Each structure stands twice: as C-alpha cells, then as structure tokens.
Short mmCIF file of C-alpha atoms and ligand atoms in Angstrom, two decimals:
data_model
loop_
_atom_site.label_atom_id
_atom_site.label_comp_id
_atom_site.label_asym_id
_atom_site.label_seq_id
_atom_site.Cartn_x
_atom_site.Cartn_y
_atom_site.Cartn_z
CA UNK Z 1 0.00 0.00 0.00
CA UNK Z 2 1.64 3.18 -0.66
CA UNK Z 3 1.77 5.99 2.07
CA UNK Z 4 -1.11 8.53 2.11
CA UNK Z 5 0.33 11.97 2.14
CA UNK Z 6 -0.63 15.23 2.98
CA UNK Z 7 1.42 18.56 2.37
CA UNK Z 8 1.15 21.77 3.81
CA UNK Z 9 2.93 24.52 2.11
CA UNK Z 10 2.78 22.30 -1.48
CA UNK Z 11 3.30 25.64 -3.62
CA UNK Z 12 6.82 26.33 -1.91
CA UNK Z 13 10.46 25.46 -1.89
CA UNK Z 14 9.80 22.58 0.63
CA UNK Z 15 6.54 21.22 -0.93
CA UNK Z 16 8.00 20.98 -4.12
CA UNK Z 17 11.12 19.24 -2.71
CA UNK Z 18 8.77 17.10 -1.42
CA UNK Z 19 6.31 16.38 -4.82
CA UNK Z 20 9.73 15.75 -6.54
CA UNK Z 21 11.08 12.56 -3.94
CA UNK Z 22 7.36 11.33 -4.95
CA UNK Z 23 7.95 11.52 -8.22
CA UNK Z 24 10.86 9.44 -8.03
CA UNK Z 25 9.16 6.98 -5.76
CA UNK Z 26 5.57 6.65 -7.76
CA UNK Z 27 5.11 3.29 -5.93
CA UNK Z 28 5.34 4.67 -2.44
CA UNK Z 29 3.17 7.61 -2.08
CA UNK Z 30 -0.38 8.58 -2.61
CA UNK Z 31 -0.95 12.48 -2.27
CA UNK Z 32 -3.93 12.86 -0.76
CA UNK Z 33 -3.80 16.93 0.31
CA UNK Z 34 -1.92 19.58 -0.69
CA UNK Z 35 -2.30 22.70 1.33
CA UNK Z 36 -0.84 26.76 0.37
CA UNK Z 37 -2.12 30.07 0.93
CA UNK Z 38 -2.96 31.74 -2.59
CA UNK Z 39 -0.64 30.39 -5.46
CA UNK Z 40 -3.32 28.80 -7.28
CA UNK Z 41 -2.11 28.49 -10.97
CA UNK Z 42 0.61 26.60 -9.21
CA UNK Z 43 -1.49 23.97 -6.81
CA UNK Z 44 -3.92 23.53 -9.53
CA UNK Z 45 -1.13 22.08 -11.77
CA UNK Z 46 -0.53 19.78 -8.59
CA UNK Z 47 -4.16 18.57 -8.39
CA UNK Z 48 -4.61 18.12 -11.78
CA UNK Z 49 -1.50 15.64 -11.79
CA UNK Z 50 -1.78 13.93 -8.16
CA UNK Z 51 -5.57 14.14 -8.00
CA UNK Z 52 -5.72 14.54 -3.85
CA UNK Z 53 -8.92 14.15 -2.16
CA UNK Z 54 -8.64 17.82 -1.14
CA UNK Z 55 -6.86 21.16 -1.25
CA UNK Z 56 -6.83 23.86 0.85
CA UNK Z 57 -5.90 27.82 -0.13
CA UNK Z 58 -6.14 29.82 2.90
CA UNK Z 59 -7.14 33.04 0.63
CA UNK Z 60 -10.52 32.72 0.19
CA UNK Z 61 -10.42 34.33 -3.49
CA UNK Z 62 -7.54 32.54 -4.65
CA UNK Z 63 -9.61 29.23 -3.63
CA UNK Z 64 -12.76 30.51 -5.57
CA UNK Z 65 -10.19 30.89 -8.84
CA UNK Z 66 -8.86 27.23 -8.35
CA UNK Z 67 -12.40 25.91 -7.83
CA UNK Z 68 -13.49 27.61 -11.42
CA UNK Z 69 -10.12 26.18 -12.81
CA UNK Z 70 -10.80 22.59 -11.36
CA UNK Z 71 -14.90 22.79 -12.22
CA UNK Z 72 -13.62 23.62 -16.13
CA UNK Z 73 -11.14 20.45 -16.41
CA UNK Z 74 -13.76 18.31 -14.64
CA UNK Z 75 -11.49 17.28 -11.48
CA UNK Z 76 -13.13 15.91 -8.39
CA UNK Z 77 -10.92 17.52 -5.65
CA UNK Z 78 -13.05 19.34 -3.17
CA UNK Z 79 -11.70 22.57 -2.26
CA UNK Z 80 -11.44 24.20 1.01
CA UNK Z 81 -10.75 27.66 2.56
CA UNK Z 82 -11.34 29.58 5.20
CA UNK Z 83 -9.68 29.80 9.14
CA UNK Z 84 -10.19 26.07 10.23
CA UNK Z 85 -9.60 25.09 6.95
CA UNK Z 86 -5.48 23.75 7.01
CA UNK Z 87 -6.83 22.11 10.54
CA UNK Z 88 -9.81 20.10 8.81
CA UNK Z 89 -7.64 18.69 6.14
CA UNK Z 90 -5.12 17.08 8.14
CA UNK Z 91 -8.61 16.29 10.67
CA UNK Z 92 -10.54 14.41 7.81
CA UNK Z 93 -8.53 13.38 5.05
CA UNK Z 94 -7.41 9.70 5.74
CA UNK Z 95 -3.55 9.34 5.71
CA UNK Z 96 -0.75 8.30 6.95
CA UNK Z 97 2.03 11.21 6.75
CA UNK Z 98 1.26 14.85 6.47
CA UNK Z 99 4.95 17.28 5.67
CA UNK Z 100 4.62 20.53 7.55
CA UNK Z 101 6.32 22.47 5.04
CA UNK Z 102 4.09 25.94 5.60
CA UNK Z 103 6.21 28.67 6.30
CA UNK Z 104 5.25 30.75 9.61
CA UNK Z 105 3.64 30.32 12.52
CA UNK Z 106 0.49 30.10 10.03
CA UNK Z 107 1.84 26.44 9.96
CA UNK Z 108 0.99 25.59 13.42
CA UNK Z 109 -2.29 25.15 13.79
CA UNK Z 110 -2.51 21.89 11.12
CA UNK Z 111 0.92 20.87 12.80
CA UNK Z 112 -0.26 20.57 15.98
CA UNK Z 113 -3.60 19.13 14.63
CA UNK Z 114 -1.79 16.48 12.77
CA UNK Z 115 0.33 15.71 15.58
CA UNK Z 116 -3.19 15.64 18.07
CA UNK Z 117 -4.40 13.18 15.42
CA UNK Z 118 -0.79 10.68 16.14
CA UNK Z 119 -0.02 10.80 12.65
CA UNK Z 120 3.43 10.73 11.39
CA UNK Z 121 4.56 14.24 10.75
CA UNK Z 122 7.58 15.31 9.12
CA UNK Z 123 8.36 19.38 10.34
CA UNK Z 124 9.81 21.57 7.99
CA UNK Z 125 7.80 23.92 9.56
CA UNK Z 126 10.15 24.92 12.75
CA UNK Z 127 7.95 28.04 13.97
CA UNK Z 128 5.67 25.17 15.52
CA UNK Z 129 8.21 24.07 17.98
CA UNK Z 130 10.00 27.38 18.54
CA UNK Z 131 6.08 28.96 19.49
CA UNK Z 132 4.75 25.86 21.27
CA UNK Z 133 7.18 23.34 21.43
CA UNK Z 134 6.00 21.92 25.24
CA UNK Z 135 2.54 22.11 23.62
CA UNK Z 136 3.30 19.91 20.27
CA UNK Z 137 6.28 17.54 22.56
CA UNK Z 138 3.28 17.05 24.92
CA UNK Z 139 0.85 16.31 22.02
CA UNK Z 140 2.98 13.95 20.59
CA UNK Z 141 3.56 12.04 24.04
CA UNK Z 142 0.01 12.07 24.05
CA UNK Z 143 -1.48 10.63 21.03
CA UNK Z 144 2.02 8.42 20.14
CA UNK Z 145 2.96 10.61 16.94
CA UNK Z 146 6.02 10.43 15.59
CA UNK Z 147 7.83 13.89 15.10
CA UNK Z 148 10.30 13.53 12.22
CA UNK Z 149 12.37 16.65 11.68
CA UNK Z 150 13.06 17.30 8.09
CA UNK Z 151 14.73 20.32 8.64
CA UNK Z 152 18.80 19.63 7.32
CA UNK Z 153 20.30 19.90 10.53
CA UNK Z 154 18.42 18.17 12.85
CA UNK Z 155 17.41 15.01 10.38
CA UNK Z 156 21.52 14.88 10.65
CA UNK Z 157 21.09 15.11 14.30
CA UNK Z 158 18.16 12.62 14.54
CA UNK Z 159 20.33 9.88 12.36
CA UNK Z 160 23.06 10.37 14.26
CA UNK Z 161 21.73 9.84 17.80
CA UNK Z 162 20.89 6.14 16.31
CA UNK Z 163 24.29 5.08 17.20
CA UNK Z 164 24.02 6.15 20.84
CA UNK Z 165 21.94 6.56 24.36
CA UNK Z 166 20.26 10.42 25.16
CA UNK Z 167 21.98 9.85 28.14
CA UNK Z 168 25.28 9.39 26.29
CA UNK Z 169 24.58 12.82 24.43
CA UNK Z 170 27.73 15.18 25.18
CA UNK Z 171 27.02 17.95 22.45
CA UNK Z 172 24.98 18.24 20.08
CA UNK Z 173 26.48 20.89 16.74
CA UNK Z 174 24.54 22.53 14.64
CA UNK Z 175 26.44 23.62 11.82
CA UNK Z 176 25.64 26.73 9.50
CA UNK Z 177 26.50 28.16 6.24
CA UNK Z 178 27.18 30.99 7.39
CA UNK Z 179 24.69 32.48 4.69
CA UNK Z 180 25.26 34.98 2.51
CA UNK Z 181 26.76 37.45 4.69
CA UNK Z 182 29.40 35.59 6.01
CA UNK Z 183 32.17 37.31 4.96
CA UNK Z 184 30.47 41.00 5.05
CA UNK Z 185 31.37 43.49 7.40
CA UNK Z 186 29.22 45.28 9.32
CA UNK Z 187 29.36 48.12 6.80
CA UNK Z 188 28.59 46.58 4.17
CA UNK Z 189 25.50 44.62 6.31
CA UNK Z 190 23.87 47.87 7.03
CA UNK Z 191 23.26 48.87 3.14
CA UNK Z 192 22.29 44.99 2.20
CA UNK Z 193 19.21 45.00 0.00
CA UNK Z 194 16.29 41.95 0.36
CA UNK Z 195 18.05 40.56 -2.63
CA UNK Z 196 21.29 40.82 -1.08
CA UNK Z 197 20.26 38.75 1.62
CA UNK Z 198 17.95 36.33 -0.31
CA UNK Z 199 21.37 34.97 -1.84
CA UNK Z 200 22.23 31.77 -0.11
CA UNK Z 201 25.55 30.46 -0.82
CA UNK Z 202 24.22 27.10 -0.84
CA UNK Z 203 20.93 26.05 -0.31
CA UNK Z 204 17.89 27.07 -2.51
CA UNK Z 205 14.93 28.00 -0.02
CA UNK Z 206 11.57 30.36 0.57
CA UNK Z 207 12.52 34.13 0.78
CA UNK Z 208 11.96 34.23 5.04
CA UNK Z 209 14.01 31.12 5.64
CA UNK Z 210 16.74 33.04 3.09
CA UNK Z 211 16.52 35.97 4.89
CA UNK Z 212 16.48 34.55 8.27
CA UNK Z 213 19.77 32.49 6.95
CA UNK Z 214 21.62 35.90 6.86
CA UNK Z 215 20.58 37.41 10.26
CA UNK Z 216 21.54 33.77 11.50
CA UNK Z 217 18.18 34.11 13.30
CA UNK Z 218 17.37 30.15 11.02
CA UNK Z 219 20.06 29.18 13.73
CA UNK Z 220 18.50 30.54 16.51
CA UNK Z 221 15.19 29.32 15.48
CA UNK Z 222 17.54 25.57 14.93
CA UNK Z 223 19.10 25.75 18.52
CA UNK Z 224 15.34 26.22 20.08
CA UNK Z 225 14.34 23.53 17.77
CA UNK Z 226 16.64 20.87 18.61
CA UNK Z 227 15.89 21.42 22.23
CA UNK Z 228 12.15 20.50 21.75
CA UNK Z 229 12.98 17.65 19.75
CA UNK Z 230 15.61 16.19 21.26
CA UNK Z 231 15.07 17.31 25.01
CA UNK Z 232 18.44 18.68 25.20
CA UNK Z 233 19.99 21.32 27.16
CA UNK Z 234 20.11 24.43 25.29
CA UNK Z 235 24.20 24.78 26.59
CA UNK Z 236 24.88 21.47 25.53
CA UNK Z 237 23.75 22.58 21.66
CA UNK Z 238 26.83 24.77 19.56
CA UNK Z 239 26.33 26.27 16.39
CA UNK Z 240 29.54 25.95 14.30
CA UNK Z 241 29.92 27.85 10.56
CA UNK Z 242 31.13 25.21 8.11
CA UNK Z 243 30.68 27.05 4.34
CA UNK Z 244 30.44 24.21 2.12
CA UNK Z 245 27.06 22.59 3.88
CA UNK Z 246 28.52 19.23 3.85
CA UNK Z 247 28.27 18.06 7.04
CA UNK Z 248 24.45 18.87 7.92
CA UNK Z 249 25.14 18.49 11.59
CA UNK Z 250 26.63 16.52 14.63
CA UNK Z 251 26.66 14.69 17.67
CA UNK Z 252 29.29 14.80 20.16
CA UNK Z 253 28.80 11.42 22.46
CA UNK Z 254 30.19 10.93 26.15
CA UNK Z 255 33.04 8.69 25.00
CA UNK Z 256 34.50 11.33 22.70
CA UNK Z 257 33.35 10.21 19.35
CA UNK Z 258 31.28 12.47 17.20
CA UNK Z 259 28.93 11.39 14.95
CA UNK Z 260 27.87 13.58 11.83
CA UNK Z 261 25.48 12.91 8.97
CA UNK Z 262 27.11 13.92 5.06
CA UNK Z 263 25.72 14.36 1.89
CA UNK Z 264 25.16 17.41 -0.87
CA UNK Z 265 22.95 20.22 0.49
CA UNK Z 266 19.89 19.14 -1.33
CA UNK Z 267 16.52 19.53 0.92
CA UNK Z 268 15.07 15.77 -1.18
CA UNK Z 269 17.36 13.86 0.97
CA UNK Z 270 15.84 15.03 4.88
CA UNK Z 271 13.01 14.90 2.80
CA UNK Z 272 13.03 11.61 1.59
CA UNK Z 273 14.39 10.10 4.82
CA UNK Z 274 11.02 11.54 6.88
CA UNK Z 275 9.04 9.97 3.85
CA UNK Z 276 10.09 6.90 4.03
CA UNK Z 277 11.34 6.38 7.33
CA UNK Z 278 11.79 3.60 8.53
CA UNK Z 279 13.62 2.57 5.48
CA UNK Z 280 15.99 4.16 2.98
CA UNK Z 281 15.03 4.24 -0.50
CA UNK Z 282 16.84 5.33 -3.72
CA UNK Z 283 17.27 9.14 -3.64
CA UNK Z 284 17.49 11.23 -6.87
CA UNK Z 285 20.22 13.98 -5.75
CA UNK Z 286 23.90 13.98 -7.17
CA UNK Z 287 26.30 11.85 -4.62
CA UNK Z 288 28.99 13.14 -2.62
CA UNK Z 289 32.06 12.04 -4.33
CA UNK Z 290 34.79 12.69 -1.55
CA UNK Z 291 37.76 12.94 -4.46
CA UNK Z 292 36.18 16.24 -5.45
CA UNK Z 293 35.86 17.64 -2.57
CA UNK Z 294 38.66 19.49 -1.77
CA UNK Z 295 38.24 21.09 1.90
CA UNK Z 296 35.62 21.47 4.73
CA UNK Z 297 36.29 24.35 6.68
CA UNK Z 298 34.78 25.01 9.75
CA UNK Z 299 34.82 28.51 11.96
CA UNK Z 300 33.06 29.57 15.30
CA UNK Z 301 30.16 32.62 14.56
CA UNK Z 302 30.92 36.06 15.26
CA UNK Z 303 28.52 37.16 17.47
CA UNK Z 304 29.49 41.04 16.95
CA UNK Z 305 27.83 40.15 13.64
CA UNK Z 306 25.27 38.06 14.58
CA UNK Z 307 23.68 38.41 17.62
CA UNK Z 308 20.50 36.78 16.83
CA UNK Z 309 22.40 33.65 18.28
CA UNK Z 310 23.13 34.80 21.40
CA UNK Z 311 19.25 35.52 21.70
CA UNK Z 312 18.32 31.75 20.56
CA UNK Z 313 20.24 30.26 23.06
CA UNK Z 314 18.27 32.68 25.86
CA UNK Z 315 15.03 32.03 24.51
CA UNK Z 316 15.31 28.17 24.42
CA UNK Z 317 16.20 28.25 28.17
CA UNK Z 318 13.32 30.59 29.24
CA UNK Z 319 11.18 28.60 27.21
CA UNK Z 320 7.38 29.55 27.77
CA UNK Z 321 6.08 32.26 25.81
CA UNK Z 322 9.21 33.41 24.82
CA UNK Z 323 9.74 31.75 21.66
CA UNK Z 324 6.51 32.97 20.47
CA UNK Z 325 7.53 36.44 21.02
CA UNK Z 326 10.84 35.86 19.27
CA UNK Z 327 8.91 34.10 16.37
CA UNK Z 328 6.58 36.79 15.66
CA UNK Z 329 8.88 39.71 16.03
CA UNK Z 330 10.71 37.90 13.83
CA UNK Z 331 8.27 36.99 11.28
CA UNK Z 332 6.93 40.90 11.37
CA UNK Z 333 10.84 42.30 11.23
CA UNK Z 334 11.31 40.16 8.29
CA UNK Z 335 8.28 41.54 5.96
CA UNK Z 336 9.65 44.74 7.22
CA UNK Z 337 12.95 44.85 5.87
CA UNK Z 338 11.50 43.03 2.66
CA UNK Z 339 8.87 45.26 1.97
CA UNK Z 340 12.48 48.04 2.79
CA UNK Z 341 10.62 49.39 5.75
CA UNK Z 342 13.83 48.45 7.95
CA UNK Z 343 17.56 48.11 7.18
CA UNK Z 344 19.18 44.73 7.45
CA UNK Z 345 21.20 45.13 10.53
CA UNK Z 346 17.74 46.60 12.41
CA UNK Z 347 16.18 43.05 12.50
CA UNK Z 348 17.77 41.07 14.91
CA UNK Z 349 17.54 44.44 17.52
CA UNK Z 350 13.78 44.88 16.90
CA UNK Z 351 13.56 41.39 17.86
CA UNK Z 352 15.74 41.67 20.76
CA UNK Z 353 14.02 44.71 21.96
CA UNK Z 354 10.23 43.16 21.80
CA UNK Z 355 11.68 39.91 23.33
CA UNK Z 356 12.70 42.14 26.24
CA UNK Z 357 9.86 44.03 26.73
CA UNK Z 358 7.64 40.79 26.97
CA UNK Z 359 9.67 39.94 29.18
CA UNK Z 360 9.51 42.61 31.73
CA UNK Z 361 5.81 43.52 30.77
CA UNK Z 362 2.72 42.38 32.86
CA UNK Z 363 -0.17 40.30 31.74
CA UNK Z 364 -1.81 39.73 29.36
CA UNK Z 365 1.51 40.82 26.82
CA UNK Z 366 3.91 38.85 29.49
CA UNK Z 367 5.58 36.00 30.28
CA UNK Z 368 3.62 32.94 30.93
CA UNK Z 369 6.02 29.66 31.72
CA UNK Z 370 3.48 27.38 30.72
CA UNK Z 371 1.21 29.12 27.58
CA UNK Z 372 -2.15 27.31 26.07
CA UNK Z 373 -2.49 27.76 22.50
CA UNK Z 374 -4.90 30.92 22.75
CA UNK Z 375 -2.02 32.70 25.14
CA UNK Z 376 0.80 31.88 22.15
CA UNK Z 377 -1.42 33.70 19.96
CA UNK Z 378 -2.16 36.81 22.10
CA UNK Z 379 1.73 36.70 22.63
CA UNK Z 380 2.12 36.63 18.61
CA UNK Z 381 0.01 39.29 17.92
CA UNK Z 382 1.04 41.37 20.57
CA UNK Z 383 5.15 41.10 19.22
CA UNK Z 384 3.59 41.98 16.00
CA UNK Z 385 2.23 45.13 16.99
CA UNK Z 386 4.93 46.07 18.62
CA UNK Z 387 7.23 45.39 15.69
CA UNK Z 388 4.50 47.33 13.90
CA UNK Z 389 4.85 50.57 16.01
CA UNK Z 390 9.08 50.29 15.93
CA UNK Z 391 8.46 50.60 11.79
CA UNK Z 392 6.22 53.60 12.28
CA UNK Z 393 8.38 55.42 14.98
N1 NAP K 1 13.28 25.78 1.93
C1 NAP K 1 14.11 25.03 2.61
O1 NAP K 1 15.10 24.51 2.07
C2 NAP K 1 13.88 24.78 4.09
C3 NAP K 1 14.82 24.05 4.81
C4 NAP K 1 14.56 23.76 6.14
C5 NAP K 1 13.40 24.19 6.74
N2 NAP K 1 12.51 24.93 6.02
C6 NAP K 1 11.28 25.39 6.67
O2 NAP K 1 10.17 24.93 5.90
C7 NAP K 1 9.12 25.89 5.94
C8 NAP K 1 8.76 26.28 4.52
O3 NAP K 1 9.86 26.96 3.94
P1 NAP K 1 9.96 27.23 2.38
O4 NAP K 1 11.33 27.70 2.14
O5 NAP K 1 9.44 26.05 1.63
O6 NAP K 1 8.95 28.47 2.22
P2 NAP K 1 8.29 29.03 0.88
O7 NAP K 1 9.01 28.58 -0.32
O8 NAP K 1 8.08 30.48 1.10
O9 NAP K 1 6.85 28.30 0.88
C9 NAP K 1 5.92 28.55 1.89
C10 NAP K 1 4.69 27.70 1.70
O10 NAP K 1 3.77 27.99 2.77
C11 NAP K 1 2.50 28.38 2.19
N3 NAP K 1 1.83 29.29 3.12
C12 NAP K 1 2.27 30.46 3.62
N4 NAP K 1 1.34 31.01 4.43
C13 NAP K 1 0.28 30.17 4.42
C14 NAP K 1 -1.00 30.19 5.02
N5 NAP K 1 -1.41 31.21 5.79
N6 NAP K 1 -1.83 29.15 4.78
C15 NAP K 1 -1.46 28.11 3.98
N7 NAP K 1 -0.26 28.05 3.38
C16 NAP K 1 0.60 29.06 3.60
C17 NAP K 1 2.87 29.04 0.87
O11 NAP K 1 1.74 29.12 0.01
P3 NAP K 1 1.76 30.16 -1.27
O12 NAP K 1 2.77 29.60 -2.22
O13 NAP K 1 0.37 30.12 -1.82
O14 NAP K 1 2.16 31.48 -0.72
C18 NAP K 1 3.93 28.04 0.38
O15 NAP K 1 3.33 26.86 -0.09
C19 NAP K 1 9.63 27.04 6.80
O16 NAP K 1 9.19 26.86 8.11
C20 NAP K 1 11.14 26.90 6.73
O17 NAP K 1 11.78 27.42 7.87
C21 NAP K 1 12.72 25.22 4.71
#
C-alpha cells in the first residue's frame, strides 16, 4: 500500500522538494492533500496531476479561482478555505504522513492538529516548535505521533543519535553556512538589500528562511528547535559555521566520538528520509564524491555580527512564551525589511528589543512559563504590533 500523504505549504520550496522525492518513488506515495495560501495556478497544476482528495488555499479568493479552474477540467478535488480550513484537512482526510512544510507560525495550527491526530509528521515547519514546542512535545507524548524533523540539521542530528543513548549525548552541533553574509562586514550589512540577503551560498529556499539564513536568526530558530525535539539542554547545543554545507550536523557522544550525517545540500534527501522512514530508498540527488571535494572548513560565529544567536540560546532556556515572542517579532521584522521598511542590521535588535519588553511587561503581553495555545497567539500578535509601532516610529 503506498503511504497517504498530505502537504502543507505544497506551492513552496519545501513542498516541491517534497512532490519531486514522490515523483521518483511513484510506488510509495499517494498524495492525498496539498495545502498553500494563494498560489493557485501553481497547486492547480498539482491537483490536476496527483488528484488529492482535497486542497486547501487559505485566501478565500484565490480558492474561488482554483475551484473555477478545477470545475472547467472536470477534477473531483473538493476545495477548502477559510480559518479552520489547514486544521480540517489534516482532521478528515485519511492518511498516513502529512509534511509541515508551511512557512510561519500560520503552519501551526494543522501541525499541531496532525500531531493531536498521532499521525506521522515530518516538520519543515520549525515556527511550531520554537512557538509551542511543550505544547506539540506534549501532544505527541500524548497521542504516540512520531515527530520527524526534516529540517537539514536536525534530520543529521536525529540519524546520528541512532548510534548512541540520550543519556550518552555530550554535544549536540549545529552547523551553518554561514549564509550569505558571512564574509560581510558590518558596513557593508547595514546597506544589504532583500536581494542581497535572499542569496544563499548554498541552499535554494523560501525568501523568510533566506533571509532569516543571513541574520543567522534560522540558527537561533535551529538551537530552540533541537531542544524540543531532542530534550536537550540548550548549553549542551553549539552552532559551528562550516561554508560548504557538507556536514548537515553533529553529535558529540560521552566517550568522545562524534557522529555527523554527510551528503550534498539538497533539501530531497531530509526529505526523503522523513518519507520513508523507517527505510531508505533510492534518492534522486547527485552523490557526494569525496575525491572532489577538496576542503571542509569550519569557523566559530561572530557574534558582533550576529547576535541573533546569542538571543536563541536565551530564549530556548526561558522557554514559555518566549519563543513565540521571538517568532513573531521575527516573522513581522522580516516583511519589514522586505517590503524596505527596515535596514538589514535593524532586524535582529527589533527582535531583541520586543523579546525584552515581553519579558519585563505584565499580563496579558507577558511571560507565561506554561502558555495554552490561545495565550501563544495573544503573545504573537502582541510582538507583531509592537514590531508594527518600531516601523512607524
Ligand atoms: N526551503 C528550505 O530549504 C527549508 C529548509 C529547512 C526548513 N525549512 C522550513 O520549511 C518551511 C517552509 O519553507 P519554504 O522555504 O518552503 O517556504 P516558501 O518557499 O516560502 O513556501 C511557503 C509555503 O507555505 C505556504 N503558506 C504560507 N502562508 C500560508 C498560510 N497562511 N496558509 C497556507 N499556506 C501558507 C505558501 O503558500 P503560497 O505559495 O500560496 O504562498 C507556500 O506553499 C519554513 O518553516 C522553513 O523554515 C525550509
């Protein structure tokens, strides 16, 4: 029987990714939802060649164009849009691994849902864990899901720990480009356009995972990551720079050996391994040959240059609502500097600034230890507004 699949996010760099390992492996999947927000040229070329069971555009008008598109070539795929509508896919459809590969905290609703319903899901989607990660870790203790982290760095880190104990963990490295301002000075930061800083040295991605990859804030977002998937100390997790993206991350054990994970930085193969995990099928990316490669360098960040790291590691151990005002400051920063509201090098202390303030404020824009969903949210919009008010000042 081949695997009933779900994706969130379909329309984008992830999604496709994924659509492309399922091409290669026609025998092995059935896609059976495909989820985006208002692309709809795009996801109706995806329904008219997987035929899912349904489709979800969160932008109600974009979902009225693909349902006049779908009507005219006589396709069967119901259509849904709407607020609850990501949540009732991933509620109803029948199947058996859903890829959270929305970008944004927009992706945690259906994330958590999936994970509610014990499915299998593989996270792209790290905002989930960074804004509720005791909420979705709980979840998944609760309804025996199995959280498979697709993201590069931690599928590395979630291979390696196979060959030890949690109790044997020493370290755990995250490694990092380094992104496209790795060898900028601060100077030369300050005046970087959105294109500038959608340039990745070597990985092709969405433009807020890009940009995030320059500020180093995808790092920070990794470190609070791992600690929710892998219940680790945020000390005990070290980001080092290593340019070529070869080694995708590592794991220092107790008895000194380190255990890393290797390949070419191609997003199919974390893909493909939270596809088809348990096993490992035939992947379609170019091999590592080792006689080509000449040198992997590696080099600590500068965190003159990057302080969004020093901020990761704080928010991981306060934990709480913390993340979720880091997330959304984050998110709204971003779209600021994109839409060249802000300057590059304001991001990361906009961020820093409304992470403070939550912190010292009072309820109901304060810091909660232990947040419900609905407190996340008021947390989210709150650090939006206040990102809001920075851009207007
Ligand atoms: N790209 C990578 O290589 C990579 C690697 C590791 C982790 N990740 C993570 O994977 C996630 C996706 O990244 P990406 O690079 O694939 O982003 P992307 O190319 O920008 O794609 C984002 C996807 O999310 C959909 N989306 C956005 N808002 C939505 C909403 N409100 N409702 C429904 N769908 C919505 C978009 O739909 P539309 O197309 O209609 O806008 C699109 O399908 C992020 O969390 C990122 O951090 C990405």
């Amino acid at each position: 029987m081949p695997k009933r699949v779900i994706i969130l996010g379909s329309t984008g760099s992830i999604g496709c990714s994924a659509l492309s390992v399922a091409d290669n492996l026609p025998d092995e999947f059935e896609i059976v939802g495909l989820a985006a927000e208002s692309r709809w040229q795009r996801i109706a070329e995806q329904v008219e060649r997987y035929h899912p069971k349904a489709v979800v555009l969160s932008d109600p008008i974009s979902a009225e164009n693909l349902t006049e598109r779908l009507c005219e070539v006589g396709s069967d795929t119901v259509v849904w849009s709407g607020a609850d509508a990501l949540v009732r896919l991933v509620e109803e459809v029948e199947c058996d691994f859903v890829l959270a590969g929305i970008v944004g905290v927009a992706g945690l609703p259906a994330t958590l849902a999936a994970v509610r319903r014990g499915l299998t899901v593989g996270l792209a989607n790290k905002e989930s864990l960074v804004v509720a990660g005791e909420l979705m870790v709980r979840a998944a203790a609760n309804s025996k899901a199995r959280l498979l982290p697709v993201d590069s760095e931690h599928s590395a880190i979630y291979q390696s720990l196979l060959s030890g104990r949690h109790e044997e963990i020493e370290r755990l490295y995250l490694t990092a480009s380094g992104g496209p301002f790795r060898t900028w000075t601060a100077e030369q930061m300050r005046s970087a356009a959105p294109a500038d800083a959608m340039r990745h040295p070597t990985w092709s991605m969405g433009p807020k995972i890009s940009i995030d990859s320059a500020t180093m804030m995808n790092k920070a977002l990794e470190i609070i990551e791992a600690k929710w998937l892998f219940g680790v100390d945020p000390d005990r997790i070290e980001v080092v720079v290593h340019p070529e993206s070869i080694i995708h991350s590592m794991v220092a054990f107790r008895d000194g050996s380190i255990v890393a994970q290797m390949g070419r930085p191609d997003m199919r193969t974390p893909i493909q391994y939270a596809m088809t995990h348990p096993q490992r099928l035939t992947g379609c990316g170019e091999r590592l040959e080792f006689t080509q490669l000449q040198r992997m360098h590696f080099e600590p960040p500068d965190p003159a240059r990057f302080p969004s790291l020093r901020l990761g590691h704080e928010v991981a151990r306060l934990g709480g609502t913390a993340g979720a005002a880091l997330n959304a400051a984050n998110e709204a920063a971003v779209d600021a500097f994109r839409n060249e509201r802000i300057g590059f090098l304001e991001i990361v202390p906009m961020v820093e600034d409304v992470v403070k303030s939550h912190l010292s404020a009072d309820q109901p824009s304060g810091f909660e230890a232990h947040p419900d969903l609905t407190t996340l949210m008021a947390v989210d919009a709150w650090a939006r507004r206040a990102i809001a008010q920075c851009c207007t000042v």
